């Protein structure tokens, strides 16, 4: 048992993908995660989720660390320097941990090979609801009930899901009830090319790093059910989930790294850290709009229930 778990010390994390420069939405997620855990004297972990080896670049990871430091969002563990005892903190270097988890699931007889392609291609990406869900039809699922023998050759590896509800309580959106069979179907844990899928990696890493709370955008709310299913199968402790409103552009579309006007590259040229923090704090209700603020002030103002039920925060290209 870790010291934090034994003494009830919260542990949060920020786990960005280094596929481009951070934008205002990434900063917002980082800020709310940092405030949530730091306001209770907890520890904040920075993990680099570089499963997408084609798009992930070390230079982007270095830039996101620099942006966090510029904003004052310091981490206690992780990052490129592997601070702490739970490293490595880049997912591309954690394959042995995922192999071990996959072997445990194989022993349960819940895995099978699949040669379907579209979901395979999407499997390493965080499955944002706004991007459209892929519900697997079960085309390659064995006709028999589990346990399944896992063939060694060809195809992706899928996890069987039963037609049962997964229930959990989200800090912002309350009680959730998700039937995985109708929400997503049997989902991929490893692609046909050997790449690890997001759902497996994030569960293994959060458990290994002692994460007790996950604060992230509400587009990932329903994917928490897939992760909880994995936690329970693997006998791992589930974190508390808190899914916060999304930062969207003036048209109501979730920000992406293509929104260059709201990227940290442009924001740092036009605004100070206190202006950016103040803008985000004002939009989510932590303080009055238009005020500059500091992290120290926000720690005193922070309330985990400030944004109950909101799904979007609309912003323009100009703060």
Tab-separated table of N, CA and C in Angstrom, residues 45 137 147 238 255 261 314:
chain	number	residue	atom	x	y	z
A	45	UNK	N	0.510	14.299	-10.789
A	45	UNK	CA	1.405	13.529	-11.655
A	45	UNK	C	1.247	13.998	-13.098
A	137	UNK	N	-19.898	-4.600	-33.655
A	137	UNK	CA	-21.029	-5.482	-33.956
A	137	UNK	C	-20.872	-6.892	-33.398
A	147	UNK	N	-14.995	-19.156	-21.252
A	147	UNK	CA	-13.686	-18.614	-21.673
A	147	UNK	C	-13.351	-18.912	-23.135
A	238	UNK	N	-10.287	1.493	-8.241
A	238	UNK	CA	-10.841	2.494	-9.152
A	238	UNK	C	-10.629	3.899	-8.583
A	255	UNK	N	-12.570	22.394	-28.668
A	255	UNK	CA	-11.280	22.844	-29.166
A	255	UNK	C	-10.390	21.659	-29.519
A	261	UNK	N	-5.492	29.762	-33.005
A	261	UNK	CA	-5.624	31.062	-32.350
A	261	UNK	C	-5.719	30.926	-30.836
A	314	UNK	N	-18.165	28.195	-23.770
A	314	UNK	CA	-17.902	28.776	-25.088
A	314	UNK	C	-16.852	29.876	-24.970
